[in-house]
């Protein structure tokens, strides 16, 4: 452990030195900044992306075997940034228990699988996180026949909770806070988790609310279950990558920001070409009409244009995968631009 912490500290110092050099105008060229992850991606010709394989709306193969969903589109946006080709993304199914060890071991280059950003995962386990792509919270799913309307009424309930998630600790905190008791039913395998609830082994199913919304659609009589209104935790879901490749991290960051910035600017997949003649300097920089950003960053001048042209902006990705018109029917809530009362915010493309 001491050795690992020293290694992390050394990398942090190295990153700080690189940043200082850049500030002094002595930054490395873009090729020298590339670390082993980005080098491997370019040599391989495809980005390997860890996802959960049974999350319709977020990441799941369709009837033709093609991956679809919110996280899938963000993965394809990354492939556009690196290769200008959304098909240069290979999706790797990974369970909640195996996803972080698999990322650490190099099984894939990035994890887009509903991972909550936490300080422990960042400072102890050694992962960087990109921008939050989905603001979620842990919820409570119960059968309607119990007549429960809020979590504080669950004294003595049995609760199915999945191992390898932050949910185990959150649910214990929730019952302790309300001074009521519960009996945990801890289950590892995702399919068994839902079966246990459907068969009555537990009164409550707890997981991120987005995950519960998906699981409810898989129950035989979905209308017989209700998602209680409380959110008992903050679950900011963000892309995770390994420490050690600053260039790769920045590509992840600015790919997500491009999706967010396009929505804030009102640029959609259908209208983007009409913005190419805009006199707005921010739009001209963003779309690469003004090449100054490419000269400064080493990225393709049109990487943001290419992303939006291929996939649409953040709002379009959200709505077609998990939004009100989708099977999951999520409201935008916090997941809308700050200019509309949400938490999505992109730093300037300057």
mmCIF file of C-alpha atoms in Angstrom:
data_model
loop_
_atom_site.group_PDB
_atom_site.id
_atom_site.type_symbol
_atom_site.label_atom_id
_atom_site.label_comp_id
_atom_site.label_asym_id
_atom_site.label_seq_id
_atom_site.Cartn_x
_atom_site.Cartn_y
_atom_site.Cartn_z
ATOM 1 C CA UNK A 1 0.000 0.000 0.000
ATOM 2 C CA UNK A 2 2.841 2.407 0.915
ATOM 3 C CA UNK A 3 4.475 1.673 -2.390
ATOM 4 C CA UNK A 4 1.205 2.343 -4.219
ATOM 5 C CA UNK A 5 0.690 5.656 -2.422
ATOM 6 C CA UNK A 6 4.246 6.723 -3.271
ATOM 7 C CA UNK A 7 3.576 5.868 -6.881
ATOM 8 C CA UNK A 8 0.368 7.901 -6.867
ATOM 9 C CA UNK A 9 2.159 10.817 -5.191
ATOM 10 C CA UNK A 10 4.929 10.672 -7.784
ATOM 11 C CA UNK A 11 2.399 10.767 -10.609
ATOM 12 C CA UNK A 12 0.623 13.671 -9.000
ATOM 13 C CA UNK A 13 3.928 15.546 -8.741
ATOM 14 C CA UNK A 14 4.712 14.751 -12.352
ATOM 15 C CA UNK A 15 1.282 15.983 -13.432
ATOM 16 C CA UNK A 16 1.808 19.168 -11.454
ATOM 17 C CA UNK A 17 5.197 19.709 -13.085
ATOM 18 C CA UNK A 18 3.723 19.206 -16.543
ATOM 19 C CA UNK A 19 1.002 21.732 -15.767
ATOM 20 C CA UNK A 20 3.602 24.215 -14.524
ATOM 21 C CA UNK A 21 5.663 23.801 -17.679
ATOM 22 C CA UNK A 22 2.567 24.358 -19.783
ATOM 23 C CA UNK A 23 1.800 27.538 -17.909
ATOM 24 C CA UNK A 24 5.329 28.731 -18.634
ATOM 25 C CA UNK A 25 4.830 28.060 -22.328
ATOM 26 C CA UNK A 26 7.074 25.029 -22.163
ATOM 27 C CA UNK A 27 4.373 22.349 -22.441
ATOM 28 C CA UNK A 28 4.999 19.130 -24.268
ATOM 29 C CA UNK A 29 3.781 18.599 -27.790
ATOM 30 C CA UNK A 30 0.511 16.703 -28.116
ATOM 31 C CA UNK A 31 2.282 13.510 -29.168
ATOM 32 C CA UNK A 32 4.612 13.619 -26.155
ATOM 33 C CA UNK A 33 1.642 14.086 -23.799
ATOM 34 C CA UNK A 34 0.031 10.885 -24.995
ATOM 35 C CA UNK A 35 0.350 8.146 -22.381
ATOM 36 C CA UNK A 36 0.215 4.409 -22.749
ATOM 37 C CA UNK A 37 -3.591 4.230 -22.848
ATOM 38 C CA UNK A 38 -3.973 6.639 -25.726
ATOM 39 C CA UNK A 39 -0.988 5.105 -27.510
ATOM 40 C CA UNK A 40 -2.552 1.654 -27.156
ATOM 41 C CA UNK A 41 -5.901 2.894 -28.446
ATOM 42 C CA UNK A 42 -4.316 4.414 -31.524
ATOM 43 C CA UNK A 43 -2.233 1.309 -32.203
ATOM 44 C CA UNK A 44 -5.269 -0.955 -31.735
ATOM 45 C CA UNK A 45 -7.528 1.239 -33.856
ATOM 46 C CA UNK A 46 -10.461 0.977 -31.465
ATOM 47 C CA UNK A 47 -11.433 2.145 -27.967
ATOM 48 C CA UNK A 48 -12.368 -0.616 -25.521
ATOM 49 C CA UNK A 49 -15.205 0.559 -23.292
ATOM 50 C CA UNK A 50 -16.443 -1.270 -20.202
ATOM 51 C CA UNK A 51 -20.241 -1.227 -19.830
ATOM 52 C CA UNK A 52 -23.017 -3.043 -17.999
ATOM 53 C CA UNK A 53 -24.598 -5.412 -20.483
ATOM 54 C CA UNK A 54 -28.130 -5.598 -19.128
ATOM 55 C CA UNK A 55 -29.192 -1.973 -18.696
ATOM 56 C CA UNK A 56 -31.698 -1.102 -21.424
ATOM 57 C CA UNK A 57 -31.638 2.646 -22.004
ATOM 58 C CA UNK A 58 -28.055 2.930 -20.753
ATOM 59 C CA UNK A 59 -26.170 0.013 -22.299
ATOM 60 C CA UNK A 60 -27.578 -3.160 -23.804
ATOM 61 C CA UNK A 61 -27.479 -4.957 -27.154
ATOM 62 C CA UNK A 62 -30.633 -4.624 -29.266
ATOM 63 C CA UNK A 63 -32.379 -7.507 -31.061
ATOM 64 C CA UNK A 64 -29.768 -7.303 -33.815
ATOM 65 C CA UNK A 65 -26.908 -7.460 -31.303
ATOM 66 C CA UNK A 66 -25.908 -3.805 -31.733
ATOM 67 C CA UNK A 67 -25.155 -1.927 -28.509
ATOM 68 C CA UNK A 68 -27.583 0.901 -27.742
ATOM 69 C CA UNK A 69 -28.059 3.406 -24.923
ATOM 70 C CA UNK A 70 -26.990 6.563 -23.161
ATOM 71 C CA UNK A 71 -23.508 5.345 -22.124
ATOM 72 C CA UNK A 72 -23.044 3.720 -25.520
ATOM 73 C CA UNK A 73 -23.529 7.042 -27.309
ATOM 74 C CA UNK A 74 -20.990 8.727 -25.030
ATOM 75 C CA UNK A 75 -18.566 5.933 -25.875
ATOM 76 C CA UNK A 76 -19.208 6.465 -29.575
ATOM 77 C CA UNK A 77 -18.632 10.202 -29.113
ATOM 78 C CA UNK A 78 -15.171 9.362 -27.754
ATOM 79 C CA UNK A 79 -14.503 7.272 -30.848
ATOM 80 C CA UNK A 80 -15.439 10.278 -32.976
ATOM 81 C CA UNK A 81 -12.991 12.498 -31.068
ATOM 82 C CA UNK A 82 -10.106 10.032 -31.460
ATOM 83 C CA UNK A 83 -10.855 8.463 -34.849
ATOM 84 C CA UNK A 84 -13.702 10.549 -36.334
ATOM 85 C CA UNK A 85 -15.604 7.279 -36.521
ATOM 86 C CA UNK A 86 -18.298 6.292 -33.984
ATOM 87 C CA UNK A 87 -17.868 2.651 -34.939
ATOM 88 C CA UNK A 88 -14.333 2.568 -33.537
ATOM 89 C CA UNK A 89 -15.754 1.747 -30.114
ATOM 90 C CA UNK A 90 -15.763 -1.816 -28.775
ATOM 91 C CA UNK A 91 -18.064 -2.446 -25.816
ATOM 92 C CA UNK A 92 -17.079 -4.971 -23.151
ATOM 93 C CA UNK A 93 -19.691 -6.292 -20.721
ATOM 94 C CA UNK A 94 -18.592 -6.163 -17.090
ATOM 95 C CA UNK A 95 -20.428 -6.811 -13.818
ATOM 96 C CA UNK A 96 -20.556 -4.267 -10.953
ATOM 97 C CA UNK A 97 -18.151 -6.466 -8.982
ATOM 98 C CA UNK A 98 -15.604 -6.868 -11.775
ATOM 99 C CA UNK A 99 -15.769 -3.520 -13.563
ATOM 100 C CA UNK A 100 -13.200 -1.541 -11.556
ATOM 101 C CA UNK A 101 -10.653 -4.395 -11.246
ATOM 102 C CA UNK A 102 -11.092 -5.011 -14.981
ATOM 103 C CA UNK A 103 -10.432 -1.346 -15.738
ATOM 104 C CA UNK A 104 -7.372 -1.364 -13.486
ATOM 105 C CA UNK A 105 -5.997 -4.475 -15.174
ATOM 106 C CA UNK A 106 -6.352 -2.922 -18.641
ATOM 107 C CA UNK A 107 -9.225 -5.033 -19.909
ATOM 108 C CA UNK A 108 -10.703 -1.827 -21.283
ATOM 109 C CA UNK A 109 -9.660 1.824 -21.660
ATOM 110 C CA UNK A 110 -12.593 3.511 -19.947
ATOM 111 C CA UNK A 111 -15.547 2.466 -17.838
ATOM 112 C CA UNK A 112 -18.982 3.852 -18.713
ATOM 113 C CA UNK A 113 -21.168 1.788 -16.472
ATOM 114 C CA UNK A 114 -23.035 3.879 -13.943
ATOM 115 C CA UNK A 115 -19.977 4.296 -11.724
ATOM 116 C CA UNK A 116 -20.439 6.731 -8.855
ATOM 117 C CA UNK A 117 -17.583 9.181 -8.440
ATOM 118 C CA UNK A 118 -16.265 8.929 -4.881
ATOM 119 C CA UNK A 119 -13.159 10.157 -3.067
ATOM 120 C CA UNK A 120 -12.104 6.597 -2.193
ATOM 121 C CA UNK A 121 -12.216 5.454 -5.784
ATOM 122 C CA UNK A 122 -10.221 8.516 -6.810
ATOM 123 C CA UNK A 123 -7.546 8.673 -4.082
ATOM 124 C CA UNK A 124 -7.253 5.111 -2.766
ATOM 125 C CA UNK A 125 -8.113 2.933 -5.735
ATOM 126 C CA UNK A 126 -6.402 5.068 -8.353
ATOM 127 C CA UNK A 127 -9.016 6.181 -10.835
ATOM 128 C CA UNK A 128 -9.576 9.486 -12.569
ATOM 129 C CA UNK A 129 -13.125 10.559 -13.301
ATOM 130 C CA UNK A 130 -14.329 12.598 -16.241
ATOM 131 C CA UNK A 131 -17.272 15.020 -16.005
ATOM 132 C CA UNK A 132 -20.478 13.738 -14.428
ATOM 133 C CA UNK A 133 -22.671 12.507 -17.287
ATOM 134 C CA UNK A 134 -25.726 11.520 -15.252
ATOM 135 C CA UNK A 135 -26.864 12.856 -11.871
ATOM 136 C CA UNK A 136 -28.560 9.988 -10.105
ATOM 137 C CA UNK A 137 -29.535 8.989 -6.551
ATOM 138 C CA UNK A 138 -30.173 5.712 -4.760
ATOM 139 C CA UNK A 139 -33.862 4.811 -4.679
ATOM 140 C CA UNK A 140 -36.220 2.311 -3.055
ATOM 141 C CA UNK A 141 -38.535 0.066 -5.086
ATOM 142 C CA UNK A 142 -41.388 -1.626 -3.194
ATOM 143 C CA UNK A 143 -44.550 -3.600 -4.037
ATOM 144 C CA UNK A 144 -47.634 -1.337 -4.079
ATOM 145 C CA UNK A 145 -49.518 -3.851 -1.946
ATOM 146 C CA UNK A 146 -47.359 -2.917 1.071
ATOM 147 C CA UNK A 147 -48.944 0.537 1.080
ATOM 148 C CA UNK A 148 -45.593 2.219 1.756
ATOM 149 C CA UNK A 149 -45.343 5.879 0.690
ATOM 150 C CA UNK A 150 -41.907 6.852 2.073
ATOM 151 C CA UNK A 151 -38.750 5.167 3.239
ATOM 152 C CA UNK A 152 -39.156 6.019 6.909
ATOM 153 C CA UNK A 153 -42.136 3.615 6.987
ATOM 154 C CA UNK A 154 -39.893 0.612 6.245
ATOM 155 C CA UNK A 155 -39.031 -0.330 9.835
ATOM 156 C CA UNK A 156 -38.170 -4.041 9.982
ATOM 157 C CA UNK A 157 -38.176 -4.495 6.212
ATOM 158 C CA UNK A 158 -35.954 -6.933 4.342
ATOM 159 C CA UNK A 159 -33.892 -5.119 1.716
ATOM 160 C CA UNK A 160 -32.202 -6.677 -1.319
ATOM 161 C CA UNK A 161 -28.911 -4.905 -1.974
ATOM 162 C CA UNK A 162 -26.236 -5.744 -4.529
ATOM 163 C CA UNK A 163 -22.630 -6.238 -3.503
ATOM 164 C CA UNK A 164 -19.861 -4.211 -5.113
ATOM 165 C CA UNK A 165 -21.870 -0.971 -5.138
ATOM 166 C CA UNK A 166 -22.069 2.090 -2.915
ATOM 167 C CA UNK A 167 -25.657 1.025 -2.153
ATOM 168 C CA UNK A 168 -24.619 -1.296 0.692
ATOM 169 C CA UNK A 169 -23.275 1.559 2.782
ATOM 170 C CA UNK A 170 -25.952 4.055 1.761
ATOM 171 C CA UNK A 171 -28.862 1.850 2.808
ATOM 172 C CA UNK A 172 -27.288 1.173 6.213
ATOM 173 C CA UNK A 173 -26.787 4.929 6.682
ATOM 174 C CA UNK A 174 -30.412 5.601 5.708
ATOM 175 C CA UNK A 175 -31.922 3.212 8.260
ATOM 176 C CA UNK A 176 -29.483 4.351 10.961
ATOM 177 C CA UNK A 177 -30.381 7.992 10.284
ATOM 178 C CA UNK A 178 -34.106 7.250 10.666
ATOM 179 C CA UNK A 179 -33.518 5.029 13.755
ATOM 180 C CA UNK A 180 -35.331 2.060 12.207
ATOM 181 C CA UNK A 181 -34.134 -1.477 11.575
ATOM 182 C CA UNK A 182 -33.802 -3.568 8.446
ATOM 183 C CA UNK A 183 -32.515 -6.951 7.384
ATOM 184 C CA UNK A 184 -30.163 -6.867 4.391
ATOM 185 C CA UNK A 185 -30.343 -9.605 1.759
ATOM 186 C CA UNK A 186 -26.993 -9.257 0.003
ATOM 187 C CA UNK A 187 -26.839 -10.609 -3.548
ATOM 188 C CA UNK A 188 -23.951 -10.520 -5.997
ATOM 189 C CA UNK A 189 -25.329 -11.566 -9.359
ATOM 190 C CA UNK A 190 -27.518 -9.000 -11.189
ATOM 191 C CA UNK A 191 -30.177 -11.417 -12.448
ATOM 192 C CA UNK A 192 -30.530 -13.104 -9.048
ATOM 193 C CA UNK A 193 -30.912 -9.636 -7.490
ATOM 194 C CA UNK A 194 -34.166 -9.008 -9.365
ATOM 195 C CA UNK A 195 -35.411 -12.593 -9.033
ATOM 196 C CA UNK A 196 -35.042 -12.407 -5.261
ATOM 197 C CA UNK A 197 -37.222 -9.302 -5.139
ATOM 198 C CA UNK A 198 -39.838 -10.688 -7.546
ATOM 199 C CA UNK A 199 -40.106 -13.909 -5.532
ATOM 200 C CA UNK A 200 -40.685 -12.018 -2.279
ATOM 201 C CA UNK A 201 -37.356 -12.748 -0.570
ATOM 202 C CA UNK A 202 -37.163 -9.040 0.260
ATOM 203 C CA UNK A 203 -39.634 -6.190 0.679
ATOM 204 C CA UNK A 204 -37.417 -3.564 -0.889
ATOM 205 C CA UNK A 205 -35.042 -3.410 -3.841
ATOM 206 C CA UNK A 206 -32.448 -0.655 -3.541
ATOM 207 C CA UNK A 207 -30.052 0.599 -6.205
ATOM 208 C CA UNK A 208 -29.555 3.783 -8.210
ATOM 209 C CA UNK A 209 -32.985 5.068 -9.227
ATOM 210 C CA UNK A 210 -32.072 4.775 -12.905
ATOM 211 C CA UNK A 211 -31.226 1.110 -12.389
ATOM 212 C CA UNK A 212 -34.462 0.520 -10.474
ATOM 213 C CA UNK A 213 -36.459 2.094 -13.296
ATOM 214 C CA UNK A 214 -34.872 -0.386 -15.692
ATOM 215 C CA UNK A 215 -35.437 -3.364 -13.417
ATOM 216 C CA UNK A 216 -39.077 -2.470 -12.854
ATOM 217 C CA UNK A 217 -39.687 -2.784 -16.618
ATOM 218 C CA UNK A 218 -38.315 -6.336 -16.413
ATOM 219 C CA UNK A 219 -40.759 -7.472 -13.702
ATOM 220 C CA UNK A 220 -43.794 -9.555 -14.831
ATOM 221 C CA UNK A 221 -46.275 -6.967 -13.517
ATOM 222 C CA UNK A 222 -44.346 -3.700 -13.485
ATOM 223 C CA UNK A 223 -47.410 -1.664 -12.512
ATOM 224 C CA UNK A 224 -47.549 -3.553 -9.201
ATOM 225 C CA UNK A 225 -44.381 -1.819 -7.983
ATOM 226 C CA UNK A 226 -43.642 1.774 -7.038
ATOM 227 C CA UNK A 227 -40.391 3.724 -6.854
ATOM 228 C CA UNK A 228 -40.555 5.762 -3.638
ATOM 229 C CA UNK A 229 -39.885 9.494 -4.039
ATOM 230 C CA UNK A 230 -36.803 9.686 -1.805
ATOM 231 C CA UNK A 231 -33.274 9.683 -3.135
ATOM 232 C CA UNK A 232 -31.158 8.547 -0.217
ATOM 233 C CA UNK A 233 -27.788 9.449 -1.703
ATOM 234 C CA UNK A 234 -25.979 11.493 -4.289
ATOM 235 C CA UNK A 235 -24.881 9.289 -7.186
ATOM 236 C CA UNK A 236 -22.926 11.335 -9.707
ATOM 237 C CA UNK A 237 -22.211 8.864 -12.508
ATOM 238 C CA UNK A 238 -19.032 9.634 -14.394
ATOM 239 C CA UNK A 239 -16.597 7.980 -16.825
ATOM 240 C CA UNK A 240 -13.672 6.320 -15.005
ATOM 241 C CA UNK A 241 -10.161 5.788 -16.332
ATOM 242 C CA UNK A 242 -6.886 4.641 -14.816
ATOM 243 C CA UNK A 243 -4.340 7.086 -13.460
ATOM 244 C CA UNK A 244 -1.396 7.935 -15.649
ATOM 245 C CA UNK A 245 -2.613 9.307 -18.961
ATOM 246 C CA UNK A 246 -3.427 12.985 -18.725
ATOM 247 C CA UNK A 247 -3.952 13.348 -22.450
ATOM 248 C CA UNK A 248 -6.544 10.569 -22.468
ATOM 249 C CA UNK A 249 -8.321 12.140 -19.497
ATOM 250 C CA UNK A 250 -8.565 15.483 -21.290
ATOM 251 C CA UNK A 251 -9.966 13.825 -24.400
ATOM 252 C CA UNK A 252 -12.658 12.210 -22.241
ATOM 253 C CA UNK A 253 -13.369 15.523 -20.508
ATOM 254 C CA UNK A 254 -13.731 17.616 -23.622
ATOM 255 C CA UNK A 255 -15.752 15.013 -25.489
ATOM 256 C CA UNK A 256 -18.381 15.145 -22.743
ATOM 257 C CA UNK A 257 -18.152 18.936 -22.591
ATOM 258 C CA UNK A 258 -18.735 19.127 -26.360
ATOM 259 C CA UNK A 259 -22.067 17.306 -25.960
ATOM 260 C CA UNK A 260 -23.079 19.676 -23.153
ATOM 261 C CA UNK A 261 -21.838 22.845 -24.857
ATOM 262 C CA UNK A 262 -23.735 22.050 -28.059
ATOM 263 C CA UNK A 263 -27.026 21.863 -26.180
ATOM 264 C CA UNK A 264 -26.305 25.120 -24.368
ATOM 265 C CA UNK A 265 -25.595 26.806 -27.701
ATOM 266 C CA UNK A 266 -28.791 25.367 -29.192
ATOM 267 C CA UNK A 267 -26.919 23.298 -31.759
ATOM 268 C CA UNK A 268 -28.544 19.986 -32.709
ATOM 269 C CA UNK A 269 -27.682 17.172 -35.072
ATOM 270 C CA UNK A 270 -30.253 18.471 -37.539
ATOM 271 C CA UNK A 271 -29.294 22.155 -37.376
ATOM 272 C CA UNK A 272 -25.534 22.072 -36.948
ATOM 273 C CA UNK A 273 -24.665 22.912 -40.547
ATOM 274 C CA UNK A 274 -26.768 26.080 -40.357
ATOM 275 C CA UNK A 275 -24.410 27.291 -37.602
ATOM 276 C CA UNK A 276 -21.276 27.050 -39.737
ATOM 277 C CA UNK A 277 -21.873 30.551 -41.099
ATOM 278 C CA UNK A 278 -22.503 32.055 -37.654
ATOM 279 C CA UNK A 279 -20.802 35.324 -36.730
ATOM 280 C CA UNK A 280 -20.761 34.285 -33.047
ATOM 281 C CA UNK A 281 -17.049 33.785 -32.192
ATOM 282 C CA UNK A 282 -17.872 31.158 -29.547
ATOM 283 C CA UNK A 283 -19.789 29.070 -32.079
ATOM 284 C CA UNK A 284 -17.090 29.512 -34.718
ATOM 285 C CA UNK A 285 -14.412 28.260 -32.279
ATOM 286 C CA UNK A 286 -16.616 25.403 -31.078
ATOM 287 C CA UNK A 287 -17.365 24.118 -34.553
ATOM 288 C CA UNK A 288 -13.808 24.561 -35.824
ATOM 289 C CA UNK A 289 -14.676 27.243 -38.353
ATOM 290 C CA UNK A 290 -12.106 29.279 -36.442
ATOM 291 C CA UNK A 291 -9.087 26.903 -36.268
ATOM 292 C CA UNK A 292 -7.420 28.596 -33.292
ATOM 293 C CA UNK A 293 -8.538 25.909 -30.825
ATOM 294 C CA UNK A 294 -7.039 23.138 -32.930
ATOM 295 C CA UNK A 295 -3.747 24.985 -33.077
ATOM 296 C CA UNK A 296 -3.753 25.325 -29.285
ATOM 297 C CA UNK A 297 -4.970 21.847 -28.301
ATOM 298 C CA UNK A 298 -3.707 19.495 -30.977
ATOM 299 C CA UNK A 299 -7.219 18.114 -31.458
ATOM 300 C CA UNK A 300 -9.028 17.921 -34.768
ATOM 301 C CA UNK A 301 -10.482 21.388 -35.327
ATOM 302 C CA UNK A 302 -13.866 19.846 -36.116
ATOM 303 C CA UNK A 303 -14.012 17.210 -33.375
ATOM 304 C CA UNK A 304 -17.019 18.856 -31.683
ATOM 305 C CA UNK A 305 -18.771 19.330 -35.038
ATOM 306 C CA UNK A 306 -18.128 15.674 -35.892
ATOM 307 C CA UNK A 307 -19.573 14.465 -32.569
ATOM 308 C CA UNK A 308 -22.779 16.461 -32.852
ATOM 309 C CA UNK A 309 -23.176 15.646 -36.547
ATOM 310 C CA UNK A 310 -22.905 11.924 -35.789
ATOM 311 C CA UNK A 311 -24.781 11.668 -32.482
ATOM 312 C CA UNK A 312 -26.514 14.929 -31.538
ATOM 313 C CA UNK A 313 -26.039 17.021 -28.409
ATOM 314 C CA UNK A 314 -26.356 15.867 -24.785
ATOM 315 C CA UNK A 315 -30.101 16.514 -24.691
ATOM 316 C CA UNK A 316 -30.678 14.465 -27.831
ATOM 317 C CA UNK A 317 -28.607 11.581 -26.474
ATOM 318 C CA UNK A 318 -30.529 11.730 -23.180
ATOM 319 C CA UNK A 319 -34.002 11.920 -24.696
ATOM 320 C CA UNK A 320 -33.697 9.069 -27.176
ATOM 321 C CA UNK A 321 -32.148 6.714 -24.609
ATOM 322 C CA UNK A 322 -33.706 7.429 -21.227
ATOM 323 C CA UNK A 323 -35.897 10.527 -21.646
ATOM 324 C CA UNK A 324 -39.644 10.980 -21.422
ATOM 325 C CA UNK A 325 -40.306 9.480 -24.846
ATOM 326 C CA UNK A 326 -38.252 6.389 -24.024
ATOM 327 C CA UNK A 327 -39.350 3.267 -22.155
ATOM 328 C CA UNK A 328 -37.670 4.547 -18.968
ATOM 329 C CA UNK A 329 -39.335 7.971 -19.150
ATOM 330 C CA UNK A 330 -36.847 9.988 -17.088
ATOM 331 C CA UNK A 331 -37.404 13.693 -16.525
ATOM 332 C CA UNK A 332 -34.305 15.774 -17.234
ATOM 333 C CA UNK A 333 -34.186 17.129 -13.668
ATOM 334 C CA UNK A 334 -30.597 17.903 -12.703
ATOM 335 C CA UNK A 335 -29.497 16.480 -16.064
ATOM 336 C CA UNK A 336 -30.151 19.610 -18.044
ATOM 337 C CA UNK A 337 -27.989 22.673 -18.723
ATOM 338 C CA UNK A 338 -27.303 25.099 -15.889
ATOM 339 C CA UNK A 339 -29.047 27.765 -17.967
ATOM 340 C CA UNK A 340 -32.266 25.743 -17.577
ATOM 341 C CA UNK A 341 -31.929 24.989 -13.858
ATOM 342 C CA UNK A 342 -29.844 21.817 -14.140
ATOM 343 C CA UNK A 343 -26.269 20.937 -13.166
ATOM 344 C CA UNK A 344 -24.726 20.422 -16.603
ATOM 345 C CA UNK A 345 -21.990 22.962 -17.222
ATOM 346 C CA UNK A 346 -19.148 23.075 -19.724
ATOM 347 C CA UNK A 347 -15.982 25.122 -19.260
ATOM 348 C CA UNK A 348 -15.363 27.562 -22.144
ATOM 349 C CA UNK A 349 -14.152 26.290 -25.499
ATOM 350 C CA UNK A 350 -11.527 29.000 -25.671
#
